[in-house]
CSV table of N, CA and C in Angstrom, one decimal:
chain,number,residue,atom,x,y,z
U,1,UNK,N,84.2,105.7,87.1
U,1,UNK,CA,85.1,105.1,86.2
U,1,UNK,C,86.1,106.1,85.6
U,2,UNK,N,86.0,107.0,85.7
U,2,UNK,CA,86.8,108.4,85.4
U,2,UNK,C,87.6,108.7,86.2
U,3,UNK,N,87.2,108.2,87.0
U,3,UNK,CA,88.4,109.0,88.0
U,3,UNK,C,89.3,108.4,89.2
U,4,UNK,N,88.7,107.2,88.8
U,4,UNK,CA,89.3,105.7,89.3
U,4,UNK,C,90.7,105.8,89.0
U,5,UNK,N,91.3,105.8,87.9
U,5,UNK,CA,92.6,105.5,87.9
U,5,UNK,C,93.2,106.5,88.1
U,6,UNK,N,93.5,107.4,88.7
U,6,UNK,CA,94.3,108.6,89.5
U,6,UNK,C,93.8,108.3,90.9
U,7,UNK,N,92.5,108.9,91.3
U,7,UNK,CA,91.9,108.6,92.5
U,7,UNK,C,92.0,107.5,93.8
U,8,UNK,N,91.9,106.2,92.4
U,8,UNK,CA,91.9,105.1,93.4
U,8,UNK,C,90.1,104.3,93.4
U,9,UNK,N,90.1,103.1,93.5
U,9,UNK,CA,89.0,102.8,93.5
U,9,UNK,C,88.2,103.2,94.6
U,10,UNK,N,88.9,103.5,95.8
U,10,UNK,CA,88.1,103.7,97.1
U,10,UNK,C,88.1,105.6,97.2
U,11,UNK,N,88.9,106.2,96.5
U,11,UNK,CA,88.9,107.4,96.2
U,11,UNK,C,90.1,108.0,97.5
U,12,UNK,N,91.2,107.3,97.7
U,12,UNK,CA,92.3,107.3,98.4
U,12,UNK,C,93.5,107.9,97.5
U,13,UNK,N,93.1,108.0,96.7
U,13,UNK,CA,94.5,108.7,96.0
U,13,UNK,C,95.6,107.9,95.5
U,14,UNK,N,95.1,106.7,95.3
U,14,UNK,CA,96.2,105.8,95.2
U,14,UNK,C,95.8,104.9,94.0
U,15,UNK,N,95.4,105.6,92.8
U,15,UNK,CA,95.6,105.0,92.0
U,15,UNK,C,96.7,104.7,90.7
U,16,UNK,N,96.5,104.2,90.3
U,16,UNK,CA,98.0,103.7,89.1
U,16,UNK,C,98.1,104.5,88.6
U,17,UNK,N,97.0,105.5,87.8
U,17,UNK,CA,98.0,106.7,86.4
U,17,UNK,C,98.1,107.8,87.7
U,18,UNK,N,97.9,108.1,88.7
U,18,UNK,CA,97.7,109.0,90.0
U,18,UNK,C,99.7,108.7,90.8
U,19,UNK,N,100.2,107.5,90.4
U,19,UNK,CA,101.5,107.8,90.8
U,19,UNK,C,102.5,109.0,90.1
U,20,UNK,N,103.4,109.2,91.1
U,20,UNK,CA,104.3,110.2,90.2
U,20,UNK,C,103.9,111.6,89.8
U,21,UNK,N,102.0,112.0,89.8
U,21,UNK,CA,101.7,113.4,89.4
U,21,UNK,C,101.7,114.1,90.6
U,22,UNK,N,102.2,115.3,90.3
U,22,UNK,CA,102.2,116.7,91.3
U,22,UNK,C,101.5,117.6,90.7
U,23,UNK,N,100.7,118.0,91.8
U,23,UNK,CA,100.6,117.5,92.5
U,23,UNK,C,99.7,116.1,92.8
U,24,UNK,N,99.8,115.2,94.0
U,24,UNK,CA,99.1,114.1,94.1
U,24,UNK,C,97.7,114.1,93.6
U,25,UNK,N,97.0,112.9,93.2
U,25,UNK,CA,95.5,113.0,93.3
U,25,UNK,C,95.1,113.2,94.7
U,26,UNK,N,94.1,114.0,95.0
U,26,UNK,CA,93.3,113.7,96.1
U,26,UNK,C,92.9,112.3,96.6
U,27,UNK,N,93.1,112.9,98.3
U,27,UNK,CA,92.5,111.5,98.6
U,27,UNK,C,91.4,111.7,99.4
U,28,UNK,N,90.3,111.1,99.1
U,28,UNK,CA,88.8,112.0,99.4
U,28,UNK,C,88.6,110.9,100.9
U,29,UNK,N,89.1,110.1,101.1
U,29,UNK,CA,89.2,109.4,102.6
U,29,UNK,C,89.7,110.3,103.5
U,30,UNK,N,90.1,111.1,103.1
U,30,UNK,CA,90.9,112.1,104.7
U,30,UNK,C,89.8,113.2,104.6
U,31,UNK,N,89.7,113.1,105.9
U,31,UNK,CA,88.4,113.7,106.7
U,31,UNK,C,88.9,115.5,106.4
U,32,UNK,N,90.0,116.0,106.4
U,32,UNK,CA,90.4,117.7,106.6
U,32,UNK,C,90.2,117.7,105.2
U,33,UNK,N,90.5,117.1,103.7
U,33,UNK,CA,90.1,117.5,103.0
U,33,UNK,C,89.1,117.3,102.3
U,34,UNK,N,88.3,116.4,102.5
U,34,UNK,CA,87.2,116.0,102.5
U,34,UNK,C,86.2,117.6,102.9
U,35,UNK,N,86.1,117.7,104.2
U,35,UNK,CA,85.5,119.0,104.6
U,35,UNK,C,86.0,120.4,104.3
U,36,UNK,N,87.0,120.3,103.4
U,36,UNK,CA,88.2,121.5,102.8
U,36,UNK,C,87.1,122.1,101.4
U,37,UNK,N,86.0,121.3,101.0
U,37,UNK,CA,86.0,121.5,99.8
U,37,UNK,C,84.6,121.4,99.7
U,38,UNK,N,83.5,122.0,98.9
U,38,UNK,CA,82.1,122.1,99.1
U,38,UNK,C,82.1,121.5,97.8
U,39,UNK,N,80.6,120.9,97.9
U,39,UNK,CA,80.0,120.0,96.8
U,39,UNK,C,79.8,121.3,95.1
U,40,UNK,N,80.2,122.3,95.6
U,40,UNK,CA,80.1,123.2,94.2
U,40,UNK,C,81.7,123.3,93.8
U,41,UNK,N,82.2,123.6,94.6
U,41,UNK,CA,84.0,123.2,94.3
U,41,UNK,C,84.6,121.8,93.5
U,42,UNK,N,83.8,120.8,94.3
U,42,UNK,CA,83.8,119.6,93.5
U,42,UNK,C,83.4,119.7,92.1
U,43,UNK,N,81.8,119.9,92.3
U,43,UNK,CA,81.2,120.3,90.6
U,43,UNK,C,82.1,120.7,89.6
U,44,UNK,N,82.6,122.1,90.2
U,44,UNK,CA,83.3,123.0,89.3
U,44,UNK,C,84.8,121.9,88.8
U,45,UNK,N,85.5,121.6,89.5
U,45,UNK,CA,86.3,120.7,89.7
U,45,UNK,C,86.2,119.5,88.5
U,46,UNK,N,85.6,118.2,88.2
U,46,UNK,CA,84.9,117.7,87.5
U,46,UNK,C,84.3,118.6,86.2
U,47,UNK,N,83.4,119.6,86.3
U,47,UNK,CA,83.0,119.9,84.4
U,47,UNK,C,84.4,120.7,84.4
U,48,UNK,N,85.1,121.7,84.5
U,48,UNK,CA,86.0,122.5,84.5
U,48,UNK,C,87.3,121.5,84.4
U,49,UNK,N,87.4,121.2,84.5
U,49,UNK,CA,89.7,120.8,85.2
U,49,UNK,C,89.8,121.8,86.1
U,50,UNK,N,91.3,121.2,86.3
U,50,UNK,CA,91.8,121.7,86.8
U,50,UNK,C,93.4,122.9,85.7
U,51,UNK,N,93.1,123.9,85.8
U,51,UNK,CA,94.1,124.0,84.6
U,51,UNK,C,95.7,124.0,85.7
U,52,UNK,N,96.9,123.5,84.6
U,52,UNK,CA,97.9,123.1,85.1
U,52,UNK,C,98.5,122.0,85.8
U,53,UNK,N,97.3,121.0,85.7
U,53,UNK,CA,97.0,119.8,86.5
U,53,UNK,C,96.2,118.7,85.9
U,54,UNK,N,96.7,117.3,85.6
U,54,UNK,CA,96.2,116.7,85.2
U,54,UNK,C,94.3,116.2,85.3
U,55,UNK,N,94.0,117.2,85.9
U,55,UNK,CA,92.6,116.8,86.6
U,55,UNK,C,92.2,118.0,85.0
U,56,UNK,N,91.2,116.4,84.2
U,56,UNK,CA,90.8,116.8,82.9
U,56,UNK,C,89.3,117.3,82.8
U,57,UNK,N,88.7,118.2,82.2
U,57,UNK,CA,87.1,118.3,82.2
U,57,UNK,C,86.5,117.5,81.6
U,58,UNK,N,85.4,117.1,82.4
U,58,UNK,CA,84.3,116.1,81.6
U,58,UNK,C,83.2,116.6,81.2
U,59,UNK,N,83.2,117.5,79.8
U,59,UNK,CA,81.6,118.2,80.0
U,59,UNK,C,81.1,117.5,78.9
U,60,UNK,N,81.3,116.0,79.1
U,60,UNK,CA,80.0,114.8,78.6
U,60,UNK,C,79.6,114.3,80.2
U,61,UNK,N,79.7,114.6,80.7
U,61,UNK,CA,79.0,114.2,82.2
U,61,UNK,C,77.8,115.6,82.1
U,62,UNK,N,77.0,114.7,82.2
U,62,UNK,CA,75.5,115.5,82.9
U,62,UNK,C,76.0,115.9,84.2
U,63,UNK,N,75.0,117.0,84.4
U,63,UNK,CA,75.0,117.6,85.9
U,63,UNK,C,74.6,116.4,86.8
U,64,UNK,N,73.2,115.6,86.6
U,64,UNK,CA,73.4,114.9,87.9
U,64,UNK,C,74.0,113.8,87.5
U,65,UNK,N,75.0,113.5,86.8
U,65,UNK,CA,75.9,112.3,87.0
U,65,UNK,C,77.6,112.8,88.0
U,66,UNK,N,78.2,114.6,87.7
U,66,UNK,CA,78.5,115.0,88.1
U,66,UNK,C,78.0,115.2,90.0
């Protein structure tokens, strides 16, 4: 639910507040970056942000909801 509206519901990058930002959201359907990125990168990614980028930290997300 977080990350739906940039993401996309299918996690294609095509979501509504996801237009217009640069860089793009991710789009986790493409296979090269999909495999670009390890499940601790992701983690970090989600509790952390991204600084300079609209990709916000959620450190109300438990670890295994992350």
């Amino acid at each position: 639910t977080s990350c739906a509206s940039c993401h996309g519901n299918t996690g294609a990058g095509d979501g509504p507040a996801g237009k217009g930002l640069d860089p793009a959201p991710a789009n986790f359907l493409d296979p090269e970056g999909k495999l670009a990125s390890s499940p601790y990168q992701f983690f970090n990614t989600i509790r952390l942000g991204v600084p300079k980028t609209k990709i916000i930290a959620f450190p109300n997300l438990s670890d295994q909801k992350i």
